[in-house]
Coordinates of C-alpha atoms and ligand atoms in Angstrom, one line a residue:
M1 CA 0.0 0.0 0.0
I2 CA 1.4 3.4 -0.9
R3 CA 0.9 6.5 1.4
R4 CA -1.7 8.1 -0.8
D5 CA -3.9 4.9 -0.7
F6 CA -3.3 4.6 3.0
L7 CA -4.6 8.1 3.6
K8 CA -7.6 7.4 1.4
T9 CA -8.5 4.4 3.5
L10 CA -8.4 6.6 6.5
G11 CA -10.7 9.1 4.9
V12 CA -8.2 11.9 4.4
A13 CA -9.2 13.9 1.3
A14 CA -5.8 15.0 0.1
A15 CA -2.3 14.1 1.3
G16 CA -1.4 17.8 1.4
A17 CA -4.4 19.0 3.3
A18 CA -3.4 20.1 6.8
V19 CA -6.5 19.8 9.0
G20 CA -6.5 22.5 11.7
L21 CA -7.5 21.2 15.1
P22 CA -9.0 23.3 17.9
A23 CA -6.7 24.0 20.8
A24 CA -8.3 21.5 23.0
A25 CA -8.0 18.7 20.4
R26 CA -4.3 19.7 19.8
A27 CA -3.8 19.5 23.6
A28 CA -5.5 16.1 23.6
A29 CA -3.4 14.8 20.7
N30 CA -0.3 16.0 22.6
R31 CA -1.4 14.2 25.7
E32 CA -1.8 11.1 23.7
F33 CA 1.7 11.5 22.4
I34 CA 2.9 11.5 26.0
D35 CA 0.7 9.0 27.8
G36 CA -1.6 7.4 25.3
V37 CA -5.1 8.6 26.3
E38 CA -8.0 7.4 24.2
P39 CA -7.4 7.9 20.5
G40 CA -9.7 9.0 17.8
G41 CA -9.8 6.3 15.1
S42 CA -9.1 2.7 14.2
L43 CA -6.6 1.0 11.8
N44 CA -8.3 -2.3 12.3
N45 CA -10.1 -2.4 9.0
L46 CA -6.9 -2.2 6.9
D47 CA -5.8 -5.2 4.9
L48 CA -2.4 -5.9 6.5
N49 CA -1.5 -9.4 5.3
L50 CA -2.8 -11.1 8.4
R51 CA -4.0 -14.7 8.0
P52 CA -5.5 -17.5 10.1
I53 CA -3.1 -20.1 11.3
K54 CA -4.7 -22.9 9.3
P55 CA -2.2 -24.0 6.6
E56 CA -3.3 -24.1 3.0
V57 CA -1.7 -27.3 1.8
D58 CA -2.9 -30.5 0.1
K59 CA 0.2 -32.5 1.2
Q60 CA 1.0 -33.7 4.7
T61 CA 4.5 -32.8 6.1
T62 CA 6.1 -35.4 8.4
I63 CA 8.4 -34.2 11.2
I64 CA 10.7 -35.4 14.0
V65 CA 10.8 -33.5 17.2
I66 CA 14.4 -33.3 18.6
G67 CA 14.1 -31.9 22.2
A68 CA 10.5 -32.6 23.5
G69 CA 10.6 -29.9 26.2
S70 CA 8.6 -26.7 26.4
R71 CA 9.2 -25.5 22.8
G72 CA 9.2 -28.9 21.2
S73 CA 5.9 -29.9 22.7
T74 CA 4.4 -26.5 21.7
Y75 CA 5.3 -27.1 18.1
A76 CA 4.1 -30.7 18.2
R77 CA 0.7 -29.5 19.3
Y78 CA 0.2 -27.9 15.8
A79 CA 0.1 -31.4 14.4
E80 CA -2.8 -32.2 16.7
M81 CA -4.6 -29.1 15.4
F82 CA -4.0 -29.6 11.7
P83 CA -3.3 -33.4 11.2
Y84 CA -3.9 -33.1 7.4
A85 CA -0.9 -30.8 7.2
L86 CA 1.6 -32.0 9.8
K87 CA 2.3 -35.4 11.5
V88 CA 4.9 -36.1 14.2
V89 CA 6.6 -39.4 13.2
G90 CA 9.7 -39.4 15.5
V91 CA 10.7 -38.0 18.9
S92 CA 14.1 -37.6 20.5
D93 CA 14.8 -36.5 24.1
I94 CA 17.4 -37.5 26.6
L95 CA 14.7 -37.4 29.3
E96 CA 12.8 -40.6 28.7
H97 CA 9.5 -39.3 30.2
R98 CA 9.5 -36.3 27.9
C99 CA 10.2 -38.4 24.8
R100 CA 7.4 -40.8 25.9
R101 CA 4.9 -38.0 26.6
T102 CA 5.1 -36.5 23.2
A103 CA 5.6 -39.8 21.3
D104 CA 2.5 -41.4 23.0
K105 CA 0.4 -38.3 22.1
H106 CA 1.3 -38.7 18.4
G107 CA 1.3 -42.4 18.1
V108 CA 5.0 -42.6 17.3
P109 CA 6.2 -46.2 16.9
A110 CA 8.9 -47.6 19.2
E111 CA 11.5 -47.7 16.5
H112 CA 11.2 -43.9 16.1
R113 CA 11.6 -43.0 19.8
F114 CA 15.1 -41.9 20.5
G115 CA 17.2 -40.6 23.4
D116 CA 20.1 -38.4 22.3
W117 CA 19.6 -36.5 19.0
S118 CA 22.4 -38.5 17.3
E119 CA 20.3 -41.7 17.4
V120 CA 17.8 -40.1 15.0
F121 CA 20.4 -39.9 12.3
K122 CA 21.6 -43.5 12.7
V123 CA 18.5 -44.7 10.9
P124 CA 17.7 -43.8 7.2
K125 CA 15.8 -40.6 6.6
F126 CA 12.1 -41.2 7.5
A127 CA 10.5 -37.7 7.5
D128 CA 10.4 -34.4 5.6
A129 CA 11.7 -32.2 8.4
V130 CA 13.0 -32.0 11.9
I131 CA 12.3 -29.5 14.7
V132 CA 15.5 -28.7 16.6
S133 CA 14.3 -27.5 20.0
T134 CA 17.1 -28.7 22.2
P135 CA 19.1 -26.3 24.5
D136 CA 21.0 -23.5 22.8
D137 CA 24.3 -25.4 22.8
V138 CA 22.7 -28.5 21.2
H139 CA 21.4 -26.8 18.1
Y140 CA 24.5 -26.8 15.9
A141 CA 25.3 -30.6 15.7
P142 CA 21.8 -31.9 15.1
C143 CA 21.0 -29.1 12.6
M144 CA 24.2 -29.8 10.6
K145 CA 23.5 -33.5 10.5
A146 CA 19.8 -33.1 9.6
L147 CA 20.7 -30.9 6.6
E148 CA 23.3 -33.4 5.5
M149 CA 20.7 -36.2 5.5
G150 CA 18.3 -34.1 3.5
Y151 CA 15.8 -32.9 6.2
H152 CA 14.3 -29.4 6.2
V153 CA 14.7 -27.8 9.6
L154 CA 12.6 -25.8 12.0
L155 CA 15.4 -24.4 14.2
E156 CA 14.9 -22.7 17.5
K157 CA 16.7 -19.5 18.2
P158 CA 19.4 -18.6 18.9
V159 CA 20.7 -20.5 15.9
S160 CA 23.9 -21.3 17.9
P161 CA 26.0 -19.7 20.7
T162 CA 28.9 -18.8 18.3
E163 CA 29.0 -16.7 15.1
K164 CA 31.2 -19.3 13.4
E165 CA 28.6 -22.0 13.9
C166 CA 25.8 -19.8 12.8
K167 CA 27.6 -19.1 9.5
S168 CA 28.4 -22.8 9.1
I169 CA 24.7 -23.7 9.4
L170 CA 23.9 -21.1 6.7
A171 CA 26.6 -22.6 4.4
Q172 CA 25.3 -26.1 5.1
A173 CA 21.7 -25.1 4.3
K174 CA 22.9 -23.7 0.9
K175 CA 25.1 -26.7 0.2
Y176 CA 22.2 -29.2 0.7
D177 CA 19.6 -26.8 -0.6
R178 CA 17.3 -27.3 2.3
I179 CA 14.8 -25.0 4.0
V180 CA 15.9 -23.7 7.5
A181 CA 13.2 -21.6 9.3
V182 CA 14.6 -19.9 12.4
C183 CA 12.0 -19.5 15.2
H184 CA 12.0 -15.7 15.2
V185 CA 8.3 -16.0 16.0
L186 CA 7.7 -12.3 16.5
R187 CA 8.0 -11.8 12.7
Y188 CA 4.8 -13.9 12.5
A189 CA 2.8 -12.3 15.3
P190 CA -0.1 -10.2 13.9
Y191 CA 0.9 -7.2 15.9
F192 CA 4.4 -7.0 14.4
V193 CA 3.2 -7.9 10.9
A194 CA 0.7 -5.0 11.1
L195 CA 3.3 -2.6 12.5
R196 CA 5.7 -3.4 9.7
E197 CA 3.0 -3.2 7.0
I198 CA 1.9 0.2 8.2
V199 CA 5.6 1.4 8.1
R200 CA 6.0 -0.1 4.6
S201 CA 2.8 1.7 3.5
G202 CA 4.6 5.0 3.9
A203 CA 2.1 6.1 6.5
I204 CA 4.9 7.8 8.5
G205 CA 6.9 8.8 5.5
E206 CA 10.6 7.7 5.7
I207 CA 11.6 5.9 8.8
V208 CA 14.4 7.9 10.6
S209 CA 14.8 6.2 14.0
V210 CA 13.4 3.7 16.4
Q211 CA 13.4 3.3 20.2
H212 CA 12.7 -0.2 21.3
M213 CA 12.4 -1.5 24.9
E214 CA 12.2 -5.2 25.9
P215 CA 11.0 -5.4 29.5
I216 CA 11.5 -8.8 31.1
Q217 CA 9.0 -9.4 33.9
Y218 CA 11.2 -9.6 37.1
A219 CA 10.1 -13.2 38.0
H220 CA 10.7 -14.3 34.5
M221 CA 14.2 -12.8 34.8
A222 CA 14.8 -14.7 38.0
H223 CA 13.4 -17.9 36.5
S224 CA 15.2 -18.0 33.2
Y225 CA 18.3 -15.8 33.4
V226 CA 19.3 -16.1 37.1
R227 CA 18.3 -19.6 38.1
G228 CA 17.4 -21.3 34.9
N229 CA 18.7 -22.6 31.6
W230 CA 20.0 -19.2 30.3
R231 CA 21.5 -18.0 33.5
N232 CA 25.1 -18.3 32.4
S233 CA 26.3 -16.9 29.0
K234 CA 29.1 -19.4 28.8
L235 CA 26.8 -22.4 29.4
S236 CA 24.1 -21.1 27.0
T237 CA 24.3 -17.9 25.0
P238 CA 24.8 -14.2 25.9
I239 CA 21.4 -12.7 26.8
I240 CA 21.5 -10.3 23.8
L241 CA 21.1 -13.4 21.7
A242 CA 19.3 -15.8 24.1
K243 CA 16.6 -13.2 24.9
S244 CA 16.9 -10.3 22.6
C245 CA 17.8 -11.8 19.2
H246 CA 14.1 -11.4 18.5
D247 CA 14.4 -7.6 19.1
L248 CA 17.5 -7.1 17.0
D249 CA 15.7 -9.1 14.3
I250 CA 12.5 -7.0 14.5
L251 CA 14.5 -3.8 14.3
R252 CA 16.4 -5.0 11.2
W253 CA 13.1 -6.2 9.7
I254 CA 11.2 -3.0 10.3
I255 CA 14.0 -0.6 9.4
D256 CA 14.6 -2.8 6.3
K257 CA 18.2 -1.7 5.9
P258 CA 21.4 -3.5 7.0
C259 CA 22.9 -2.5 10.3
K260 CA 26.3 -0.9 9.9
T261 CA 27.6 -0.3 13.5
I262 CA 26.6 -1.1 17.0
V263 CA 27.7 0.0 20.4
A264 CA 26.4 -1.6 23.6
D265 CA 26.7 -1.5 27.3
G266 CA 25.1 -3.1 30.4
S267 CA 25.9 -5.3 33.3
L268 CA 24.7 -7.6 36.1
H269 CA 23.7 -5.2 38.8
L270 CA 21.6 -7.1 41.3
F271 CA 21.8 -10.9 41.3
K272 CA 25.2 -11.5 42.8
P273 CA 26.5 -12.8 46.2
E274 CA 27.5 -9.4 47.6
N275 CA 23.8 -8.3 47.4
A276 CA 22.4 -11.3 49.4
P277 CA 20.6 -10.1 52.5
E278 CA 22.3 -11.2 55.7
G279 CA 21.7 -14.8 56.6
A280 CA 20.2 -15.8 53.3
P281 CA 20.8 -19.5 52.8
M282 CA 21.7 -21.1 49.4
K283 CA 18.0 -22.0 48.7
C284 CA 14.7 -20.3 49.4
T285 CA 13.5 -23.7 50.7
D286 CA 16.2 -23.8 53.4
G287 CA 14.2 -21.7 55.8
C288 CA 15.4 -18.3 54.5
P289 CA 14.5 -15.5 57.0
H290 CA 13.8 -13.1 54.1
E291 CA 11.6 -15.4 52.1
S292 CA 8.4 -13.6 52.8
T293 CA 9.8 -10.2 51.9
C294 CA 11.8 -11.1 48.8
P295 CA 10.1 -10.5 45.4
Y296 CA 12.3 -13.2 43.9
S297 CA 11.3 -16.0 46.4
A298 CA 11.1 -19.3 44.5
I299 CA 8.4 -20.5 46.9
D300 CA 6.3 -17.4 46.0
I301 CA 6.9 -17.5 42.3
Y302 CA 6.2 -21.2 41.8
T303 CA 3.8 -22.4 44.5
K304 CA 1.8 -19.2 45.0
Q305 CA 2.0 -17.2 41.7
K306 CA 2.3 -20.6 39.8
R307 CA 4.5 -19.0 37.1
H308 CA 6.8 -21.0 34.8
L309 CA 5.6 -24.4 36.0
N310 CA 6.5 -26.1 32.7
V311 CA 10.0 -27.0 33.9
F312 CA 8.7 -29.2 36.8
D313 CA 7.0 -32.0 34.8
L314 CA 3.9 -31.7 36.9
D315 CA 1.6 -33.4 34.4
G316 CA -1.2 -31.0 35.3
N317 CA -1.0 -31.3 39.1
K318 CA -0.7 -27.7 40.4
D319 CA -1.3 -28.4 44.0
P320 CA 1.1 -26.0 46.0
D321 CA 2.4 -28.8 48.2
F322 CA 3.2 -31.0 45.2
I323 CA 5.0 -28.1 43.5
L324 CA 6.9 -27.4 46.8
Q325 CA 7.9 -31.0 46.9
R326 CA 9.2 -30.8 43.4
L327 CA 11.1 -27.6 44.3
K328 CA 13.0 -29.6 47.0
T329 CA 13.8 -32.5 44.7
P330 CA 16.8 -32.8 42.3
P331 CA 17.1 -31.8 39.5
Y332 CA 14.2 -29.3 40.0
D333 CA 15.7 -27.9 43.2
S334 CA 18.0 -25.7 41.0
Y335 CA 15.0 -23.5 40.7
A336 CA 14.9 -23.1 44.5
R337 CA 18.3 -21.4 44.5
C338 CA 18.6 -18.0 46.1
V339 CA 18.8 -15.4 43.3
Y340 CA 22.0 -14.1 45.0
H341 CA 23.7 -17.5 45.1
C342 CA 23.5 -18.8 41.5
D343 CA 26.2 -19.4 38.9
N344 CA 24.7 -16.6 36.7
D345 CA 26.4 -13.9 34.8
Q346 CA 23.8 -12.5 32.4
P347 CA 23.3 -8.7 32.5
D348 CA 20.1 -7.5 34.1
H349 CA 20.1 -4.3 32.0
Y350 CA 21.5 -3.9 28.5
V351 CA 21.5 -1.0 26.1
A352 CA 22.6 -0.9 22.4
E353 CA 22.7 1.8 19.8
M354 CA 22.6 0.9 16.2
V355 CA 23.3 2.8 13.0
F356 CA 21.7 1.4 9.8
E357 CA 22.4 2.1 6.2
G358 CA 21.3 5.7 5.3
G359 CA 22.1 6.9 8.9
K360 CA 18.9 5.5 10.4
T361 CA 19.3 4.8 14.1
A362 CA 17.8 2.5 16.7
A363 CA 18.1 2.6 20.5
F364 CA 17.5 -0.7 22.2
S365 CA 17.1 -1.4 25.9
M366 CA 16.5 -4.7 27.7
E367 CA 15.3 -4.2 31.3
A368 CA 14.9 -6.9 33.9
F369 CA 13.3 -4.8 36.5
A370 CA 9.8 -4.5 35.1
P371 CA 6.4 -5.6 36.3
A372 CA 5.4 -7.2 33.0
G373 CA 6.7 -8.1 29.6
G374 CA 5.3 -6.5 26.4
R375 CA 7.8 -4.8 24.1
R376 CA 7.5 -1.1 23.7
T377 CA 8.3 0.5 20.4
R378 CA 8.4 4.1 19.1
I379 CA 9.0 4.6 15.4
M380 CA 9.9 8.1 14.2
G381 CA 9.2 8.9 10.5
T382 CA 9.4 12.1 8.4
M383 CA 5.6 12.3 8.2
G384 CA 4.4 10.6 11.3
Y385 CA 5.1 8.6 14.5
I386 CA 4.0 5.2 15.8
E387 CA 4.0 4.0 19.4
G388 CA 3.1 0.5 20.4
D389 CA 3.1 -1.8 23.5
G390 CA 3.2 -5.3 22.0
T391 CA -0.6 -5.6 21.5
R392 CA -1.8 -2.3 20.2
F393 CA -0.1 0.6 18.5
T394 CA -1.1 4.2 17.7
L395 CA -0.2 6.1 14.6
W396 CA 0.1 9.9 14.5
D397 CA 0.0 11.4 11.1
F398 CA 1.7 14.8 11.1
L399 CA -0.8 16.1 8.4
T400 CA -4.1 14.9 9.9
R401 CA -2.9 15.1 13.5
T402 CA -5.6 12.6 14.4
P403 CA -4.2 9.5 16.2
K404 CA -5.3 6.1 14.8
V405 CA -5.1 2.8 16.7
W406 CA -4.5 -0.8 15.7
D407 CA -5.7 -3.2 18.4
R408 CA -7.1 -6.3 16.7
K409 CA -7.5 -9.4 18.8
V410 CA -5.0 -12.2 17.8
S411 CA -7.6 -14.9 18.4
E412 CA -10.0 -13.3 15.9
I413 CA -7.4 -12.9 13.2
Q414 CA -5.9 -16.4 13.7
E415 CA -9.2 -18.1 14.4
Y416 CA -7.6 -19.8 17.4
K417 CA -7.2 -18.9 21.1
G418 CA -4.0 -19.3 23.2
A419 CA -1.2 -19.1 20.6
G420 CA 2.1 -18.1 22.2
H421 CA 4.3 -15.1 21.4
G422 CA 1.3 -13.0 20.3
G423 CA 0.2 -15.7 17.9
G424 CA 3.7 -16.0 16.3
D425 CA 4.4 -19.6 17.3
Y426 CA 1.7 -21.2 15.1
A427 CA 1.8 -18.6 12.3
L428 CA 5.5 -19.5 11.9
E429 CA 4.5 -23.2 11.8
R430 CA 1.9 -22.5 9.2
D431 CA 4.4 -20.8 7.0
F432 CA 7.0 -23.5 7.6
V433 CA 4.5 -26.3 6.7
E434 CA 3.5 -24.4 3.6
A435 CA 7.2 -23.7 2.7
V436 CA 8.0 -27.4 2.9
A437 CA 4.9 -28.6 1.2
F438 CA 5.5 -26.3 -1.8
N439 CA 9.3 -26.5 -1.5
D440 CA 9.3 -22.7 -1.4
P441 CA 11.4 -20.9 1.3
G442 CA 10.0 -17.6 0.0
R443 CA 6.9 -18.3 2.1
L444 CA 9.0 -17.7 5.3
S445 CA 10.0 -14.3 6.6
S446 CA 12.6 -15.8 9.0
T447 CA 14.8 -17.8 6.6
I448 CA 18.3 -18.7 7.7
D449 CA 19.8 -15.9 5.6
V450 CA 18.0 -13.0 7.3
S451 CA 18.2 -14.6 10.7
I452 CA 22.0 -15.0 10.6
E453 CA 22.2 -11.3 9.8
S454 CA 20.4 -10.2 13.0
H455 CA 22.4 -12.8 15.0
V456 CA 25.6 -11.2 13.7
M457 CA 24.3 -7.9 15.1
G458 CA 23.9 -9.6 18.5
F459 CA 27.4 -11.0 18.4
A460 CA 28.7 -7.5 17.5
A461 CA 26.7 -6.0 20.4
E462 CA 28.2 -8.4 22.9
R463 CA 31.7 -7.7 21.6
S464 CA 31.1 -4.0 22.1
R465 CA 29.6 -4.5 25.6
R466 CA 32.7 -6.4 26.6
S467 CA 35.3 -4.2 24.9
G468 CA 33.7 -0.7 25.2
R469 CA 34.3 -0.2 21.5
K470 CA 31.9 0.6 18.7
E471 CA 31.7 -2.5 16.5
K472 CA 31.2 -2.8 12.7
V473 CA 28.5 -5.3 11.8
Ligands
NAD1 N1 11.4 -18.9 19.9 C1 11.3 -18.5 21.1 O1 10.8 -17.4 21.4 C2 11.9 -19.3 22.2 C3 11.3 -19.3 23.5 C4 11.9 -20.1 24.5 C5 13.0 -20.9 24.2 N2 13.5 -20.9 23.0 C6 14.6 -21.8 22.6 O2 14.1 -23.1 22.4 C7 15.1 -24.0 22.8 C8 14.5 -25.0 23.7 O3 14.0 -24.3 24.9 P1 12.9 -25.0 25.9 O4 12.4 -23.8 26.7 O5 12.0 -25.8 25.1 O6 13.9 -25.9 26.8 P2 13.5 -27.2 27.5 O7 14.6 -27.5 28.4 O8 12.1 -27.2 28.0 O9 13.6 -28.3 26.3 C9 14.8 -28.8 25.7 C10 14.7 -30.3 25.7 O10 15.8 -30.8 25.0 C11 16.2 -32.0 25.6 N3 17.6 -32.3 25.3 C12 18.7 -31.8 25.8 N4 19.8 -32.4 25.3 C13 19.4 -33.2 24.3 C14 20.0 -34.1 23.4 N5 21.4 -34.2 23.4 N6 19.3 -34.9 22.6 C15 17.9 -34.8 22.6 N7 17.2 -34.0 23.5 C16 17.9 -33.2 24.3 C17 16.0 -31.7 27.1 O11 15.9 -32.9 27.8 C18 14.7 -31.0 27.1 O12 13.5 -31.8 27.2 C19 16.3 -23.3 23.4 O13 17.3 -23.1 22.4 C20 15.6 -21.9 23.7 O14 16.6 -20.8 23.7 C21 13.0 -20.1 22.0

């Protein structure tokens, strides 16, 4: 859509007509600019390339799940929803109960149930594709082997913890001419699709700069990046990739120009031993005297707030005593650790400034001390401005001076309730299943080529944070 058509859709007579607003309305518009009070119109009726998650295929894709944890079982669920399009025919997980849980659900025969990923590739190729949803440091080897054996790959992000391995996966995908879709799920979420389409329409003129903030809910920070799988950058991946590769990717995607330089800073401020309150034991479950006044208490987060329970293999039992028992039992007791006594090193605040081709700039900030997630984005253009919170965004056109809002419900667009990542998880799978069925990687917006580019930005940011130098990308 070009800017003229866009304005027509909004009912603006001529692109050059400046509509004079009374002082009160001007003040109102200005207030909205600052704190987002009720806006004046809707963008919801625009055609912004948003589709239901049901795939349009007449061929079933068969798939092997490698890593049947949280992400693997989420992706496997899509096969239950649309069995004509996707069938799980193999499962691998080093935890036998996880392998069994997913394999039983999908009727996977005994000979296609595996432990370690390497066992999958000891038998001849028996599916169209694999899902690699193992931990970050177990992406590279299974992905390389899968490509060599002729499988297409749905690959969890981050692609790999090192730049060298990321580039090797890209080269391997080219060598064997296979589709690799990286799970940059936000590119498929209706909110971000709509945001990008509005920018591409020219509604705000030429994009000049972006401010983007990624708040991490404080208990989520404690769970994943202090106690959990991504707590240590050397054991997993630096947080700028582990958590924020989505954000760098979205910035690159919306600005639609290559990033030239990046400079980053940030550190671990709070979650370290010197900040432990006096007398705090190693675990919250060891009778900590501060447990009831600590916002990061594991007992509170898991047994009372009941957040992030998927790591405890509860099989639906959410009884607080049962969860507490799990929290005291290895290996789950690692989640009971005091946040000041973990082997963590991930920064809890991280800033990065990027310069893109043509001098466009982006300022990114990841913040761990926030009450809720929900990415905040402000996009500055020569003719307008957009501000969004992850579910709704407001557009200010400098000519009409009337704010317009996009706030469509994901469940209505996708005709499905409960899709993760703002609907991105299953929309990605729809595009992957269609890409494999038609052997057409062009149906994906997160191909391995573009995904590696934003990963390279992340590696450059981390180099800059550690060295204090501005890095070329
Ligand atoms: N796209 C996203 O937004 C998003 C969100 C969360 C996590 N992730 C990524 O997805 C991946 C998986 O994360 P998760 O939260 O599902 O973790 P998880 O721990 O729940 O699942 C990983 C599974 O892999 C299994 N596994 C480990 N080593 C294995 C091996 N050698 N062979 C076979 N199985 C093995 C584990 O037993 C576990 O069940 C990670 O790389 C993570 O960073 C992506």
